[in-house]
Coordinates of C-alpha atoms and ligand atoms in Angstrom, one line a residue:
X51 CA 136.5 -52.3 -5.2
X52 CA 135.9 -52.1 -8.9
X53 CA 133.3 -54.2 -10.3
X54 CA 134.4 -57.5 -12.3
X55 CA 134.5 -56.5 -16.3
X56 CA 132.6 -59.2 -18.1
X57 CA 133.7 -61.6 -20.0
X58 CA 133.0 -61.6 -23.5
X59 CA 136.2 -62.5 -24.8
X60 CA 136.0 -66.6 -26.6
X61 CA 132.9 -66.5 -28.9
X62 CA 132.3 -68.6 -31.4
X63 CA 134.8 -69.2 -34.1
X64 CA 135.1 -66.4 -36.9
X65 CA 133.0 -64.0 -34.8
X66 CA 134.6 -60.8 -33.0
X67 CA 134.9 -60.8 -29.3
X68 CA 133.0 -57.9 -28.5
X69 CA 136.3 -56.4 -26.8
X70 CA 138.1 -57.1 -30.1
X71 CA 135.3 -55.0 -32.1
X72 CA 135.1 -52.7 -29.5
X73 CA 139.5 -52.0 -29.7
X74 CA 139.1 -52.2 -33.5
X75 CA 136.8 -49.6 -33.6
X76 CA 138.6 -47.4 -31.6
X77 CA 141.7 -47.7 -33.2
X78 CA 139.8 -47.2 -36.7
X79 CA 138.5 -43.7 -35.5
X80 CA 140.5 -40.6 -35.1
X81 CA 139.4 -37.4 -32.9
X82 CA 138.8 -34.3 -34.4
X83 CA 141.5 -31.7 -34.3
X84 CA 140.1 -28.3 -35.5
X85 CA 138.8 -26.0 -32.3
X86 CA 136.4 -23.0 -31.3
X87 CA 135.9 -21.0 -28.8
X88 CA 132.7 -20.6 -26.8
X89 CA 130.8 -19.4 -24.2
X90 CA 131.1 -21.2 -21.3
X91 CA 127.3 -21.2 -20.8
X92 CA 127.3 -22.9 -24.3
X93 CA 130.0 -25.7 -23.2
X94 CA 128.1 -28.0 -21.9
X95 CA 129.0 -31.6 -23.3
X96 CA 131.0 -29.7 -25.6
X97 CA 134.7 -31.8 -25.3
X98 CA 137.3 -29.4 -23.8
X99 CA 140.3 -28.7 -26.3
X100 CA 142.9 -26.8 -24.2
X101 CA 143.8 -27.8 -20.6
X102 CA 142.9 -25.2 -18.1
X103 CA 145.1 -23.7 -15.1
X104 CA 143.8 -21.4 -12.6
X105 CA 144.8 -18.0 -12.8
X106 CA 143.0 -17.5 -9.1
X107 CA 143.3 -19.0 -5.5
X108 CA 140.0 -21.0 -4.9
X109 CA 139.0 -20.2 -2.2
X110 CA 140.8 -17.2 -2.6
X111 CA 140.7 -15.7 0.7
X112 CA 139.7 -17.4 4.0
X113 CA 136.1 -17.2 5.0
X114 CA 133.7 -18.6 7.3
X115 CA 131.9 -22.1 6.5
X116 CA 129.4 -21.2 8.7
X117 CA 127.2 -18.1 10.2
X118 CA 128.3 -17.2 13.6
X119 CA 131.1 -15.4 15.1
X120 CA 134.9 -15.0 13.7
X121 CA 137.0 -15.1 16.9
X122 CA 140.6 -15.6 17.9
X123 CA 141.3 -19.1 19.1
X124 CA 143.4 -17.1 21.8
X125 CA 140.3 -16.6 23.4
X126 CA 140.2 -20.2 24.7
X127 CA 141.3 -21.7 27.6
X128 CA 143.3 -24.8 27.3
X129 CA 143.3 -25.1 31.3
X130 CA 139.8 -25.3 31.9
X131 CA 137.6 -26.2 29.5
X132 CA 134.4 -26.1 31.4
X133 CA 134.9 -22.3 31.6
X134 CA 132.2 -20.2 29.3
X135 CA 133.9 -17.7 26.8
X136 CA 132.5 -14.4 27.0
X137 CA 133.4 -11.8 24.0
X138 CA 132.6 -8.4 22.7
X139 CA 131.0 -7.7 19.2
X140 CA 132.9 -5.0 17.5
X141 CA 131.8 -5.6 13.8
X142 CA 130.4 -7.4 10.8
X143 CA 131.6 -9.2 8.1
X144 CA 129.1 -10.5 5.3
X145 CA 129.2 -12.1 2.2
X146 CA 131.2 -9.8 -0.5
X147 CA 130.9 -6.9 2.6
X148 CA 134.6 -7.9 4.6
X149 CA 134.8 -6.4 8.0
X150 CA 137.2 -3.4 7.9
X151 CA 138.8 -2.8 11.0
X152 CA 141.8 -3.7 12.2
X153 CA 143.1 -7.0 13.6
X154 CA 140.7 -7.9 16.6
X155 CA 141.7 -8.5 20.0
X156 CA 141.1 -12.1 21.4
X157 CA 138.8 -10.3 23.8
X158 CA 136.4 -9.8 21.0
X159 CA 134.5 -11.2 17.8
X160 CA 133.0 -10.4 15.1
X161 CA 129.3 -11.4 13.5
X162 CA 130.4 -13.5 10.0
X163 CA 128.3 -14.8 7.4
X164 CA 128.9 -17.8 5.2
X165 CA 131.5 -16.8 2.6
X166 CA 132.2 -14.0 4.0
X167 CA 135.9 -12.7 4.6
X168 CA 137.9 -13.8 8.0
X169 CA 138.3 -10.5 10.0
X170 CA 142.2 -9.8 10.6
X171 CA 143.3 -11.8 13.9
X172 CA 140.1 -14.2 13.4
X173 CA 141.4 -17.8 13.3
X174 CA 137.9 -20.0 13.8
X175 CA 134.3 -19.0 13.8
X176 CA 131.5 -20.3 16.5
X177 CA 128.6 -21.3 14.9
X178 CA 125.8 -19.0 15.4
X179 CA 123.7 -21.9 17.1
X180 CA 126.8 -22.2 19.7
X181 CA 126.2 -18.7 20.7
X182 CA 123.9 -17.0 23.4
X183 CA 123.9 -13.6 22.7
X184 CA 123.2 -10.4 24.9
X185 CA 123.7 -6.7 23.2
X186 CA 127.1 -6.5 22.6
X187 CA 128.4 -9.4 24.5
X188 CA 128.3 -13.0 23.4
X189 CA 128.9 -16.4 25.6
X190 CA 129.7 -19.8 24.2
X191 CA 131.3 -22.6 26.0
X192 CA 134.9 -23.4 26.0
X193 CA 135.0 -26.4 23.1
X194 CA 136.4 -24.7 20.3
X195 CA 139.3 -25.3 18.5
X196 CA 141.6 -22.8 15.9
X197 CA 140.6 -23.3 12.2
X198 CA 137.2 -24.3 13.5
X199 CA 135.0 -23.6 10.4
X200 CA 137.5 -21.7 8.0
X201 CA 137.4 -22.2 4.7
X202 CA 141.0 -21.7 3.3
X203 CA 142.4 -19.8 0.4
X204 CA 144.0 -21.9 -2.3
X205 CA 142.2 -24.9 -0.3
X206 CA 140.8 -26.0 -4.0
X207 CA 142.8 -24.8 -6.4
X208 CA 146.4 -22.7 -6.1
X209 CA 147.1 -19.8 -8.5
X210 CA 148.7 -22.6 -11.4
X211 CA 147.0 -25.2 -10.5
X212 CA 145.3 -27.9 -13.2
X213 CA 141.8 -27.2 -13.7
X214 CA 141.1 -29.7 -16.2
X215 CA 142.4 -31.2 -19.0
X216 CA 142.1 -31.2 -22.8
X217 CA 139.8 -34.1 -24.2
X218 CA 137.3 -33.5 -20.8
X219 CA 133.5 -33.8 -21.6
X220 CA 132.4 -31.3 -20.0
X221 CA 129.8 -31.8 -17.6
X222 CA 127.6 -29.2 -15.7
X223 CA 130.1 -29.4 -12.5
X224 CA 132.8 -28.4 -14.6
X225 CA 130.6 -25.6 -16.3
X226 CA 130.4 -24.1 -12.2
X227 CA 134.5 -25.1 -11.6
X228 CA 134.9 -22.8 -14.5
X229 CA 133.0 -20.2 -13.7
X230 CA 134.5 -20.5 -10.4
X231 CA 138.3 -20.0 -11.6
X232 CA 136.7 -17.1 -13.7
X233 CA 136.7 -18.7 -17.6
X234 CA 134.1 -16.9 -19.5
X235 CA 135.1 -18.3 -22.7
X236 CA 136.8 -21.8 -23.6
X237 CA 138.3 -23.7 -26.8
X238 CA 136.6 -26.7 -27.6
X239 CA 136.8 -29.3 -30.5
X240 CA 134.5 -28.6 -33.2
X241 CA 130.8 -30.3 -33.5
X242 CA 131.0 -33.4 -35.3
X243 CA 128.8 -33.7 -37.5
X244 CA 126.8 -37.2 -38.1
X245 CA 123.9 -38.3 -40.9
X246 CA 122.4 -41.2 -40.7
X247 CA 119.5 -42.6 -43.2
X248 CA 117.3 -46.5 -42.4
X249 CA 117.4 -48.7 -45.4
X250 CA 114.4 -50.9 -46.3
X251 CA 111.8 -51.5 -49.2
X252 CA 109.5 -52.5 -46.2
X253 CA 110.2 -48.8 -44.2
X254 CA 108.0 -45.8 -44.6
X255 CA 108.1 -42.4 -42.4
X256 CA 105.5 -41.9 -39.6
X257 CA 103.5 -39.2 -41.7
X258 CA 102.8 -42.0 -44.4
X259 CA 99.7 -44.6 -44.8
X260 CA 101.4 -48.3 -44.4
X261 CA 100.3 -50.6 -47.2
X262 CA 100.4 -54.5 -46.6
X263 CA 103.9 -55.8 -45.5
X264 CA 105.1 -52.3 -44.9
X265 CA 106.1 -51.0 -41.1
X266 CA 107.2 -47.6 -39.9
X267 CA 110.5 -46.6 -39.7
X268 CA 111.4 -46.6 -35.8
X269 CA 115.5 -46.6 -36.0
X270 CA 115.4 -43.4 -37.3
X271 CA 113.8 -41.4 -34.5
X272 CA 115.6 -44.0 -31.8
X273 CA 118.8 -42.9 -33.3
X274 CA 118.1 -39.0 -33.5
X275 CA 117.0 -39.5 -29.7
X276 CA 120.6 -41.3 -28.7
X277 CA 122.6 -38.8 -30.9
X278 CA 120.3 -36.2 -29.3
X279 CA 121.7 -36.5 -25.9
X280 CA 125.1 -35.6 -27.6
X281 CA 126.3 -32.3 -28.7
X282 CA 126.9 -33.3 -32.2
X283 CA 125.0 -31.9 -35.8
X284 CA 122.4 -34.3 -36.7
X285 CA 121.9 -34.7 -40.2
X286 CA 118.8 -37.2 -40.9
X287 CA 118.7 -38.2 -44.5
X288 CA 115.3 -39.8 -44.4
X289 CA 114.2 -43.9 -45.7
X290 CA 116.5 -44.9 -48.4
X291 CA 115.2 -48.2 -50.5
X292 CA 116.9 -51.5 -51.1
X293 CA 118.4 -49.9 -53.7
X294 CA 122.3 -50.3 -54.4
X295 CA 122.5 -46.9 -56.5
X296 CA 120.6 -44.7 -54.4
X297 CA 122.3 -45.9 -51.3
X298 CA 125.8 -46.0 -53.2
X299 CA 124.5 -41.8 -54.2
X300 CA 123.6 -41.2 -50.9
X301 CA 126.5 -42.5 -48.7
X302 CA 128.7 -40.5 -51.3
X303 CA 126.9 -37.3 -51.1
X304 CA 126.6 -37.8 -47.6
X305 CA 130.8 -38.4 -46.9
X306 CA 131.4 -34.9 -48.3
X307 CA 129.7 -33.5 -45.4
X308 CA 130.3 -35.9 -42.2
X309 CA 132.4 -36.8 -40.2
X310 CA 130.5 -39.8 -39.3
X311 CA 127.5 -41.8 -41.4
X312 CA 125.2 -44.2 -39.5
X313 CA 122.6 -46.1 -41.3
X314 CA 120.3 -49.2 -39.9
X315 CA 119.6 -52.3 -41.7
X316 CA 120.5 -54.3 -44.9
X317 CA 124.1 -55.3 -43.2
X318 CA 123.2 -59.3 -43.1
X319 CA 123.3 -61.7 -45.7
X320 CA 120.3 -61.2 -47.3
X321 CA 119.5 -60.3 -50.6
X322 CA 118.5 -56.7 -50.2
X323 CA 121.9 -56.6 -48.5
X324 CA 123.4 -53.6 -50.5
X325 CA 125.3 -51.2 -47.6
X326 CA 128.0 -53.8 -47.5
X327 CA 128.6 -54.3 -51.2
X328 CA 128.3 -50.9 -51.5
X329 CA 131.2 -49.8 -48.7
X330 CA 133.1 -52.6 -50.7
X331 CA 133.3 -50.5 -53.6
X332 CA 133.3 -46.9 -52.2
X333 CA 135.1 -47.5 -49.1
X334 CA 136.7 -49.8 -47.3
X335 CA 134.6 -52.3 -44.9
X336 CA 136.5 -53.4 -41.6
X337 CA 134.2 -56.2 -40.2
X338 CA 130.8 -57.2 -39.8
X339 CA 130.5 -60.3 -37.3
X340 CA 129.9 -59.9 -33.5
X341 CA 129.5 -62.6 -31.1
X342 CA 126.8 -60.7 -29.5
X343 CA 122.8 -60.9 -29.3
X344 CA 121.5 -58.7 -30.6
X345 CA 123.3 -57.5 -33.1
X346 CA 125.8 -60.2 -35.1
X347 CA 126.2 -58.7 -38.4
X348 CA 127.2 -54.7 -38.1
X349 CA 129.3 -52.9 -40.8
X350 CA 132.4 -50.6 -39.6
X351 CA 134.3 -48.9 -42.1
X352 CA 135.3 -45.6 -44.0
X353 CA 134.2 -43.7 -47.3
X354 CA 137.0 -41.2 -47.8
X355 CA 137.8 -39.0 -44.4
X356 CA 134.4 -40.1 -43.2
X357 CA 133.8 -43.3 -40.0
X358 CA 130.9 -45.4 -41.3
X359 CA 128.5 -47.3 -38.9
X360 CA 126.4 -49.7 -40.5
X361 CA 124.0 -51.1 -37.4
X362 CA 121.4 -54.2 -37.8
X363 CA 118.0 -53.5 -39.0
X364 CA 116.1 -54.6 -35.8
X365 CA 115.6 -51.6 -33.3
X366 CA 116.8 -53.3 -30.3
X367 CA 120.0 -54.4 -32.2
X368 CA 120.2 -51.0 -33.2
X369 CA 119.9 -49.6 -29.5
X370 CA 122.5 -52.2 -28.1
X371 CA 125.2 -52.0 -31.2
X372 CA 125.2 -48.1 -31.0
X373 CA 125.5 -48.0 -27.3
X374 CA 128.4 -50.9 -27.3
X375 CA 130.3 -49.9 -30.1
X376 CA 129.2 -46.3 -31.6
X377 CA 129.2 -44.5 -28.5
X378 CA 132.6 -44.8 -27.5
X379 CA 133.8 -44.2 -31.3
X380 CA 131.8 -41.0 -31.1
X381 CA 133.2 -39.6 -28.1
X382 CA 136.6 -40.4 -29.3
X383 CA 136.1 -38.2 -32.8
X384 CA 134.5 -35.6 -30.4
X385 CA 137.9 -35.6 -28.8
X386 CA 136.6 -37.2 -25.9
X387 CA 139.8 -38.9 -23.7
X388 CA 137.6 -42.1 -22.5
X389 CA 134.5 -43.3 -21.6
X390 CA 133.8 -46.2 -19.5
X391 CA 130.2 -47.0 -18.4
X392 CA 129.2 -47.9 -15.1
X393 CA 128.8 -52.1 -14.8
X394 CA 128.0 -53.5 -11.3
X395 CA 126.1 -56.4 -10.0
X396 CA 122.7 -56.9 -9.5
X397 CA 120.5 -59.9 -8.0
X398 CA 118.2 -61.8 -11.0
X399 CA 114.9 -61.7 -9.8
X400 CA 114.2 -64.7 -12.6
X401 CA 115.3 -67.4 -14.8
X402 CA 117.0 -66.3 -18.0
X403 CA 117.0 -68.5 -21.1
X404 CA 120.9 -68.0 -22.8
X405 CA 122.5 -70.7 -25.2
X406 CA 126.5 -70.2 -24.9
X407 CA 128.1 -68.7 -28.2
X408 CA 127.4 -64.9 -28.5
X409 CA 127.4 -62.6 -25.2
X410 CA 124.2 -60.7 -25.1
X411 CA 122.7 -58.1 -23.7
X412 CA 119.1 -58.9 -22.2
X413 CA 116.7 -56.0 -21.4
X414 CA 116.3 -55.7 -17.7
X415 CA 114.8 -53.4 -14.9
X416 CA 116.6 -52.7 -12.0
X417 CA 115.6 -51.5 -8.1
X418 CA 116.0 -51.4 -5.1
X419 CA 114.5 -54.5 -2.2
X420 CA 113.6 -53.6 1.0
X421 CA 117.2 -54.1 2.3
X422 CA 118.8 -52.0 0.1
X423 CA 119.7 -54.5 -2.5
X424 CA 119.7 -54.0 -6.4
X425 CA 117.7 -56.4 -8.3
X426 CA 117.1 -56.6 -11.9
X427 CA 114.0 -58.3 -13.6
X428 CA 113.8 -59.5 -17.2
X429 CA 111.2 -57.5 -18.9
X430 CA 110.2 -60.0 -20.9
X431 CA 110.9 -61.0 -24.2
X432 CA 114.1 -60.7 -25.7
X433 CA 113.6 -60.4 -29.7
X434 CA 115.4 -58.0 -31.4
X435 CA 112.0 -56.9 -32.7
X436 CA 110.6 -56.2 -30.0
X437 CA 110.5 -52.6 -28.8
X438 CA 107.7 -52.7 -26.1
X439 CA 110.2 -54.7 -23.9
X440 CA 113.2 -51.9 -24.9
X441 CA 110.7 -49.3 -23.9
X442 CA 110.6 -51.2 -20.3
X443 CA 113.9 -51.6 -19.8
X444 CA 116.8 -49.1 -17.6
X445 CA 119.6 -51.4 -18.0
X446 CA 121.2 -53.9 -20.2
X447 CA 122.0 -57.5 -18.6
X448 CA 125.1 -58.3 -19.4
X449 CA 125.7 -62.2 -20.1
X450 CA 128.8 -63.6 -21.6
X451 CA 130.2 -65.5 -24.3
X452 CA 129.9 -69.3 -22.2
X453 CA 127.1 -68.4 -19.9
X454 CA 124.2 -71.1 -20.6
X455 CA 121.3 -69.1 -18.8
X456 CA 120.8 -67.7 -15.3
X457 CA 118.6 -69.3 -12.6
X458 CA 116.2 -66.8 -10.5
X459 CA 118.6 -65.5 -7.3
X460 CA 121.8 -65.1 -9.3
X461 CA 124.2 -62.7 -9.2
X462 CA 124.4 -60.7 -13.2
X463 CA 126.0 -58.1 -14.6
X464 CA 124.1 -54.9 -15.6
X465 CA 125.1 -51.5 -17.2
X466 CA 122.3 -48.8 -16.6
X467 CA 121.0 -46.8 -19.9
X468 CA 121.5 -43.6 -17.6
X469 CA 124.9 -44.1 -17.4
X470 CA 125.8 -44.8 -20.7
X471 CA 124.7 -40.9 -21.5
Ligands
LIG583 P1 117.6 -55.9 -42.2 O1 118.8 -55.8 -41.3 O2 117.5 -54.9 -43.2 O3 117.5 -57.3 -42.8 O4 116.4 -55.8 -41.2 C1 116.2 -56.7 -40.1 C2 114.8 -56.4 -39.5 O5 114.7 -55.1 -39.0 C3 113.7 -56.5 -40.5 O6 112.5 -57.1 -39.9 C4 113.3 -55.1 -40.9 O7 112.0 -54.9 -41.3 C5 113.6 -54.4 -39.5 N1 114.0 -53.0 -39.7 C6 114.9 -52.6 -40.6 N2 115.0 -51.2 -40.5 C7 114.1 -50.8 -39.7 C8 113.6 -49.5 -39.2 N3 114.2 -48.4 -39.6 N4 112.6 -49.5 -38.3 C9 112.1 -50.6 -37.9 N5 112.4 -51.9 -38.2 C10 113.4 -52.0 -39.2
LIG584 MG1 116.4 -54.5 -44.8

């Protein structure tokens, strides 16, 4: 049964539903369209542009599941079944090595390896642990069956046959189901290519002495860790200052060359609040109010052909507003065809403190009790400032719009970080 989808659909009045940003967003972006081929050892998470047929049988020929002995299931007898079966070796067949004799007799067998060919006339194989073996002779009692342990040709995939389609991220299973049907080279959308800059008087880089009132810039390296994980370019344009020129120079430089621009900070309604009067005037600005903690005020819009995210300052917000809302946009200009993260439920091993309004997404830890159960613990406090608790955390809890807290023992929803990439 598919887990319940949360909620998160009547916030407060003139906030976004996070459903309604997240559908906006998607219909805002468009995939990629231009295409190159690759290695397949270079594909991985690389976003398949042409579907794939098989040009082969996979398997394609029968061969033995197991090691043993390739016999004719004419050899049994039906009548009696506590009779032993008694057969005569004549051959091998191994892996890549195919017996090649002719079709055996059902008086005799032949020694098979895993993978290896079905002799002619060999319609089941007798596991080698079945077998007591003598010379040339081998005994094995009378409770086998035709087919026993054959793997069939075409059992995967027929000559024709779908491999997989265009838009599929392509994971390392579908690197081996490619190599499999023999594709040494595929097309695949190009890399998009994303910059993203923090804005903040306040921010300096990790090499720098901090003066009073300054702090280091943490979204940066967060973000260059989440885009990491996704086969995109990764342009990182550095600290920019509350200042509405440079950022105005450096969002327009910066849209000549990407596909997608994603800064941190300056999108509430403070004063140093320049990325959204500057989108205002070089681009077009879609939206900027969640119902979601953390993370209310976020920026979504375009600067000529370019998708511009412009996430919250706090790192937390910045983690939980990429992962809800950029994630999926990305995949779609990669030329992804969807993306839905795993959501189950979980047992709240404590109280949670929630005030109804905004859904939000609570840092949590998940494992497993002693019966088997999954539980998920707070990991303390929730602040979108605080990164020690973000560090802790494997999961989002996942409260929505009307829920007024969660007592210790209840049932909540949770979306694991691991599945999200
Ligand atoms: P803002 O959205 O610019 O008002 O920033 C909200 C909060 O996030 C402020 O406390 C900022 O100092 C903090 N902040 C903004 N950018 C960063 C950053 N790159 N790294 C760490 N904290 C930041
Ligand atoms: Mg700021």
């Amino acid at each position: 049964m598919q887990p319940p989808v949360i909620n998160c659909d009547q916030p407060q009045s003139k906030l976004l539903s996070i459903t309604q940003a997240q559908q906006k967003i998607i219909d805002l972006v468009s995939p990629v369209t231009d295409t190159e081929m690759v290695p397949l050892k270079s594909a991985l998470s690389r976003v398949l542009a042409d579907p794939i047929s098989s040009s082969l049988d996979i398997p394609g020929f029968d061969n033995s599941a197991m090691d043993g002995y390739a016999i004719s299931s004419q050899c049994l007898n039906s009548e009696n079944k506590n009779e032993k079966i008694t057969l005569t070796l004549i051959g091998q067949s191994f892996a890549g090595a195919p017996y090649q004799g002719a079709e055996i007799e059902p008086s005799q067998c032949i020694r098979i390896m895993t993978g290896a060919m079905m002799p002619k006339g060999c319609d089941a194989v007798v596991m080698q642990e079945q077998v007591k073996r003598g010379g040339d002779k081998i005994v094995f009692d009378n409770c086998h069956c035709a087919g026993e342990n054959v793997r069939y040709r075409g059992e995967d995939l027929k000559t024709g046959d779908s491999v997989l389609a265009a838009g599929k991220l392509l994971k390392p299973a579908d690197l081996g189901l490619l190599a499999a049907v023999g594709q040494s080279e595929i097309s695949v959308y190009r890399k998009v290519k994303i910059g993203f800059f923090s804005t903040g008087d306040e921010l300096k880089s990790i090499s720098e002495t901090l003066e009073p009132g300054q702090i280091y810039d943490s979204n940066r390296y967060l973000l260059d860790g989440m885009l990491s994980r996704l086969q995109v370019k990764i342009l990182d344009l550095g600290v920019i200052p509350d200042d509405k020129d440079i950022i105005k120079s450096t969002l327009n430089n910066a849209a000549e060359s990407c596909d997608v621009i994603i800064t941190s900070g300056g999108v509430s309604v403070g004063d140093a609040d320049f990325v959204k009067q500057v989108l205002d005037e070089i681009g077009e600005i879609h939206f900027w109010r969640v119902a979601m903690k953390p993370g209310k005020p976020l920026a979504i819009g375009t600067i000529k052909q370019c998708t511009f995210f412009g996430l919250p300052g706090n790192p937390v917000s910045v983690f939980a507003t990429f992962y809800q809302f950029a994630l999926a946009a990305l995949y779609r200009i990669m030329g992804a065809d969807s993306f839905h993260p795993v959501q189950f439920k979980a047992k709240c091993l404590c109280d949670l403190k929630k005030a109804p309004g905004r859904a939000e997404f609570q840092r949590g830890k998940l494992r497993r009790n002693d019966l088997g159960e999954l539980e998920v613990d707070s990991t303390g406090g929730q602040g979108s400032h605080l990164m020690t608790t973000l560090s802790q955390a494997d999961c989002f809890i996942m409260l929505n719009v009307e829920n007024a807290g969660v007592k210790a023992g209840e049932m909540v929803d949770v979306q694991p970080f691991y599945g999200l990439i």
